[in-house]
Short mmCIF file of C-alpha atoms in Angstrom, two decimals:
data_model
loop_
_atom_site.label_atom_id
_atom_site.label_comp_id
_atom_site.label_asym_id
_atom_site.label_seq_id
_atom_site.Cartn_x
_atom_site.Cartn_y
_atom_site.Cartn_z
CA UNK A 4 96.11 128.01 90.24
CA UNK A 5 93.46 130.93 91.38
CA UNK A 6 92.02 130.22 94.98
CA UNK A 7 88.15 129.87 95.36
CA UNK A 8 85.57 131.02 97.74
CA UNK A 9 82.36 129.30 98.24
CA UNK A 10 80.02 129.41 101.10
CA UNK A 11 80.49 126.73 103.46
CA UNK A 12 77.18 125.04 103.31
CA UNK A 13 73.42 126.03 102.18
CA UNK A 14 70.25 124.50 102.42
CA UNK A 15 67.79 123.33 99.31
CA UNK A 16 64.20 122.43 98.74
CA UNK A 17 63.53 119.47 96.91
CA UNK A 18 62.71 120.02 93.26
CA UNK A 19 63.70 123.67 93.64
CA UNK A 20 66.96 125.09 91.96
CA UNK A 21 69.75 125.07 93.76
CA UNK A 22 72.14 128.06 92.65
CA UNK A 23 75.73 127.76 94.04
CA UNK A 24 78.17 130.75 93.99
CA UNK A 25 81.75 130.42 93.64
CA UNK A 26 84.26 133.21 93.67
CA UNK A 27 87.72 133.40 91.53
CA UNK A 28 88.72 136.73 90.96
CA UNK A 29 92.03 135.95 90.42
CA UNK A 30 91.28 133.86 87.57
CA UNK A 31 93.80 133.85 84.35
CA UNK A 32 93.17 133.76 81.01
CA UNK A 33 93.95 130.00 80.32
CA UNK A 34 92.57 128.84 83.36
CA UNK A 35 89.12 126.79 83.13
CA UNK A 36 86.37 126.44 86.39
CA UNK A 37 85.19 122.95 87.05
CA UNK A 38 82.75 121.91 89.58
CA UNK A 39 82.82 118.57 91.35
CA UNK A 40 80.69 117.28 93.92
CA UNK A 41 81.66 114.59 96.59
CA UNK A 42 78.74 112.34 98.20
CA UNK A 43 78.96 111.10 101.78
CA UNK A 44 81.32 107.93 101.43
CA UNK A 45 81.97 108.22 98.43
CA UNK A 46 84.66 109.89 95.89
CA UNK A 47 84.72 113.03 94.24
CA UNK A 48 82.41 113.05 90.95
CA UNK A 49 83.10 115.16 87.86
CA UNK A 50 79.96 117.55 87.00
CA UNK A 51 80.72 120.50 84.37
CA UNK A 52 83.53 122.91 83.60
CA UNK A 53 83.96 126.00 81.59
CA UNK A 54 86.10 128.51 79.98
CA UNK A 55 84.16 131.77 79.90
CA UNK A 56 81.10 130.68 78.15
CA UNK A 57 77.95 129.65 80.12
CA UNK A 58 77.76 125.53 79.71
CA UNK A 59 74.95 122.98 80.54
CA UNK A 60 75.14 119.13 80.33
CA UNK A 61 72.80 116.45 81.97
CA UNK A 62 73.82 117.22 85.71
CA UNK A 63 74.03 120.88 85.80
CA UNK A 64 74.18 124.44 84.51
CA UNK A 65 77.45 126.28 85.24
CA UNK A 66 77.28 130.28 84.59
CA UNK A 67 80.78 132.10 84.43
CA UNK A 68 80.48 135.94 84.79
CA UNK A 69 81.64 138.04 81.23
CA UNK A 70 84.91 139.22 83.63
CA UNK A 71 85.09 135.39 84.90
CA UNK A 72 85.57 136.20 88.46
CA UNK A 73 82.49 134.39 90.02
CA UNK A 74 80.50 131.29 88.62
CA UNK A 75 77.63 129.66 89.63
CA UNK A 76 76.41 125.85 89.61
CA UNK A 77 73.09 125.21 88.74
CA UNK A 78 71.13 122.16 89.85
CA UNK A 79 68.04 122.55 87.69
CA UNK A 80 65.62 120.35 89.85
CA UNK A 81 67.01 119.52 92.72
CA UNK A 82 66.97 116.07 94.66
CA UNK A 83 67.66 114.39 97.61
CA UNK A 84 70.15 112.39 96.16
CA UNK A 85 72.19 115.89 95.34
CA UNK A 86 73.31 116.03 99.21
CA UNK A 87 76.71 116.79 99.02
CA UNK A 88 79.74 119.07 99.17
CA UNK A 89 80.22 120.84 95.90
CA UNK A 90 83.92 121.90 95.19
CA UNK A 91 84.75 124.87 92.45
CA UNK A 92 88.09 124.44 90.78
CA UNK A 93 90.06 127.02 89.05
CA UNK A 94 92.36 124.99 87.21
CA UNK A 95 95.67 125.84 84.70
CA UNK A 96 96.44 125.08 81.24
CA UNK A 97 100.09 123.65 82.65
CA UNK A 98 99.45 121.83 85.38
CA UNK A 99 96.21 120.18 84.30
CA UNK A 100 97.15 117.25 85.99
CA UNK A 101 96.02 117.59 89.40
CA UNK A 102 93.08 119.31 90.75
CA UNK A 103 93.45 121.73 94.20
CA UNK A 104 90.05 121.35 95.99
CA UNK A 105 89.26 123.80 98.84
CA UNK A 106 86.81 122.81 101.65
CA UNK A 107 83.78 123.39 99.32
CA UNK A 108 80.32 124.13 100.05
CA UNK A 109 77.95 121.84 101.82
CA UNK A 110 74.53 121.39 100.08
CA UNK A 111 71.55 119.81 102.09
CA UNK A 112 68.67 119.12 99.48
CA UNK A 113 65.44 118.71 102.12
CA UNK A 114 62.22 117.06 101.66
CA UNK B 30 82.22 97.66 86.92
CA UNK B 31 84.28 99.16 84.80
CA UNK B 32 85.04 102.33 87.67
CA UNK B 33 88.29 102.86 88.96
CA UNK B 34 88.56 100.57 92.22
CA UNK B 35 90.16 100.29 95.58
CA UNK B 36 91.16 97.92 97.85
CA UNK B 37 91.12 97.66 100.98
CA UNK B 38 88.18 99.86 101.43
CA UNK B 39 89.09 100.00 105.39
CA UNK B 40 92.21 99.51 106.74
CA UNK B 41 92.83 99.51 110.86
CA UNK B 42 96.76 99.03 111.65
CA UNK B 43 98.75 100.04 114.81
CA UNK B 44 101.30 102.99 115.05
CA UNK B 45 104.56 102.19 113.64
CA UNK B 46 103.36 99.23 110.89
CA UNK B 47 103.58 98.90 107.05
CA UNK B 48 100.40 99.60 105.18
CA UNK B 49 99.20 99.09 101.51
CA UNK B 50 96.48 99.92 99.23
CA UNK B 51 96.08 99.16 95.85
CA UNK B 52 93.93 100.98 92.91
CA UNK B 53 92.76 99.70 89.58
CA UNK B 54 92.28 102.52 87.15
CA UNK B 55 89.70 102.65 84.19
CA UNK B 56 91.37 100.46 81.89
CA UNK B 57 92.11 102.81 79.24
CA UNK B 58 93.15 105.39 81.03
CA UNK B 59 97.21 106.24 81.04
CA UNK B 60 96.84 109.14 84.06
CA UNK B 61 96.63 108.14 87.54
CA UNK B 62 96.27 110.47 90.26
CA UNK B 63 96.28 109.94 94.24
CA UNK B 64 94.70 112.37 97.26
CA UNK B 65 94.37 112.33 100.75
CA UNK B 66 91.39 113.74 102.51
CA UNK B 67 90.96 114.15 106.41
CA UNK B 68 87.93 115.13 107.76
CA UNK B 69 85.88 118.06 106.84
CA UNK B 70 88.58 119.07 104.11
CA UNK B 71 88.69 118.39 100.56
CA UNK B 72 91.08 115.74 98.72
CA UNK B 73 95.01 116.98 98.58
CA UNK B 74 96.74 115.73 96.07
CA UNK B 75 99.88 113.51 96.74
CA UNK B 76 101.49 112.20 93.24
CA UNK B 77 100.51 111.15 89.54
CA UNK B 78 101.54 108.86 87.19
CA UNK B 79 101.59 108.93 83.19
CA UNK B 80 101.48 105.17 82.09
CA UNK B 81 104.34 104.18 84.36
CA UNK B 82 106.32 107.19 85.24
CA UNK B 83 105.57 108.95 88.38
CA UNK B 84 105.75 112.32 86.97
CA UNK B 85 104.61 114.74 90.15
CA UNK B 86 104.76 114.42 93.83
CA UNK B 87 103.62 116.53 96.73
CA UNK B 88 105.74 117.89 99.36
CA UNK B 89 102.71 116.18 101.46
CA UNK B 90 103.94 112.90 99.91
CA UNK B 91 106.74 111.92 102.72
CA UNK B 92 109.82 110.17 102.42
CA UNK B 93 107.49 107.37 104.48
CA UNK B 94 104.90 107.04 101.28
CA UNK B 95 105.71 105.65 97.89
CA UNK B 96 103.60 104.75 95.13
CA UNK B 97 104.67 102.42 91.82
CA UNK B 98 102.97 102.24 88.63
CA UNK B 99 104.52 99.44 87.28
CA UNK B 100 102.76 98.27 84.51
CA UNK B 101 101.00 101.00 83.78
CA UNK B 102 97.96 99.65 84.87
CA UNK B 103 97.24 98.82 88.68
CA UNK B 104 99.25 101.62 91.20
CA UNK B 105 99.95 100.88 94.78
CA UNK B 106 100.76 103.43 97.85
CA UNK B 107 102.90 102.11 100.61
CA UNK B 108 102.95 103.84 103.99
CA UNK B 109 105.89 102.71 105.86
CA UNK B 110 105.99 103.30 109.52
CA UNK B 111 102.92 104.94 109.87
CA UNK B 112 101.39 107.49 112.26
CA UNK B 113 98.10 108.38 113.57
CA UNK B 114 98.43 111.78 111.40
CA UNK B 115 98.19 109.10 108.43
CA UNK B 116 94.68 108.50 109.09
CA UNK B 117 93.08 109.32 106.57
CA UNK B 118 90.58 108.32 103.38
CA UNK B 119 93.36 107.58 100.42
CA UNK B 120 91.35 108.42 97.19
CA UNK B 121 92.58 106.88 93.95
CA UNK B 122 91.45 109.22 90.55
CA UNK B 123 92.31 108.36 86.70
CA UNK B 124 91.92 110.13 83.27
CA UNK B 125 93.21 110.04 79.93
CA UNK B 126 95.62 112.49 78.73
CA UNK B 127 98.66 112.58 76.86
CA UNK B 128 101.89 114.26 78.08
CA UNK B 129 103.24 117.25 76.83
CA UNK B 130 99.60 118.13 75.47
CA UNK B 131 97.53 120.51 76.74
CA UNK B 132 93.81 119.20 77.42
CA UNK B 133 91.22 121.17 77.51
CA UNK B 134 89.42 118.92 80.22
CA UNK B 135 90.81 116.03 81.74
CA UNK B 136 87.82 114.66 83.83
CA UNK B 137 89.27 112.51 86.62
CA UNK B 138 87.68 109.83 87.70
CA UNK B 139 87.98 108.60 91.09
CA UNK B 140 87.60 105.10 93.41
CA UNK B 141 85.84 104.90 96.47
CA UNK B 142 88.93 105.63 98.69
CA UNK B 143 90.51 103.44 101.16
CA UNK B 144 89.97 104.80 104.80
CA UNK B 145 92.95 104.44 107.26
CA UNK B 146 92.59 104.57 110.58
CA UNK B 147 96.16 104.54 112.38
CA UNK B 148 95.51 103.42 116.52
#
């Protein structure tokens, strides 16, 4: 599967947007991004994934680049309850199965 | 609750003892996954299961660990003989998916985690 980079952590205002980057330039063809975020305690939670088109669902916005190597997570209106770390996932057509996290990105939603 | 559970959520043992932990998937689901996470890094993955075949294991998955499926349903990881580098949170994940077929998304699910802490 392609590596990722994301920042290690960044800071958000409540009800603001929060707008996380994630690099994957050595992203293949067949291979889809998926963002999952992990709150303190607690396990990893599934939150969007795409292909090459831009895709929004309840939780969040995700962006893909038209060369698909960078993405971004949008959190429309973000909340205190979206304190987390936020992991971007490159993941393969053939090995589906598991999921490679990296050390993700630290988000701090403040009052 | 129908969310994929585990139990113990804390486990304390000595150097050197037997340890298990037990996860309940989603009941529908035939794919069940386990990680380890240590702190500050994200979850590694160890082994998976398709209904009851263990179908992929980590070279992080020592000859110390096994894990059983065997009903298909509930999984358990055994740590024999452990050591403090075994400390660790022990996250339990499930999906559906069906083998041999490519999915386009296979959204895991995952428990709570058991933490281990290995004195």
């Amino acid at each position: 599967d392609a590596k990722t980079t994301q920042p290690t952590s960044m800071d958000c205002a409540e009800g603001r947007a929060a707008n996380l980057p994630c690099n994957h330039s050595t992203i293949s063809g067949n291979e889809y991004v998926y963002w999952y975020r992990q709150i303190h305690s607690q396990g990893p939670q599934y939150i969007i994934h795409g292909l090459k088109n831009n895709e929004t669902n309840e939780m969040a916005s995700l962006i893909i680049t038209e060369d698909r190597k960078s993405s971004t997570l949008i959190l429309p209106h973000a909340t205190l309850r979206d304190t987390a770390v936020y992991y971007c996932i490159v993941r393969g057509s053939f090995n589906d199965y598991k999921l490679s996290f990296g050390a993700g990105t630290t988000v701090t939603v403040r009052a | 609750d129908t969310g994929v559970s585990q139990n113990p959520r804390h486990k304390i043992t000595k150097r050197g003892q037997n340890v298990t932990f037990r996860c309940d998937p989603i009941s529908e689901h035939n794919r069940l996954y386990w990680y380890r996470q240590t702190l500050g890094q994200g979850p590694e993955f160890l082994t998976y299961f398709q209904n009851e075949a263990q179908l992929e294991k980590s070279r992080l998955l020592s000859d110390r660990f096994s894990a059983e499926r065997p009903k298909g349903s509930f999984s358990t990881l055994e740590i024999q003989r452990t050591e403090q580098g075994d400390s660790a949170m022990y996250l339990c994940a499930s999906s559906l998916g069906r083998a041999g077929v490519y999915s386009s998304y296979n959204e895991q699910f995952f428990g709570p985690g058991t933490r281990l802490t290995v004195l």
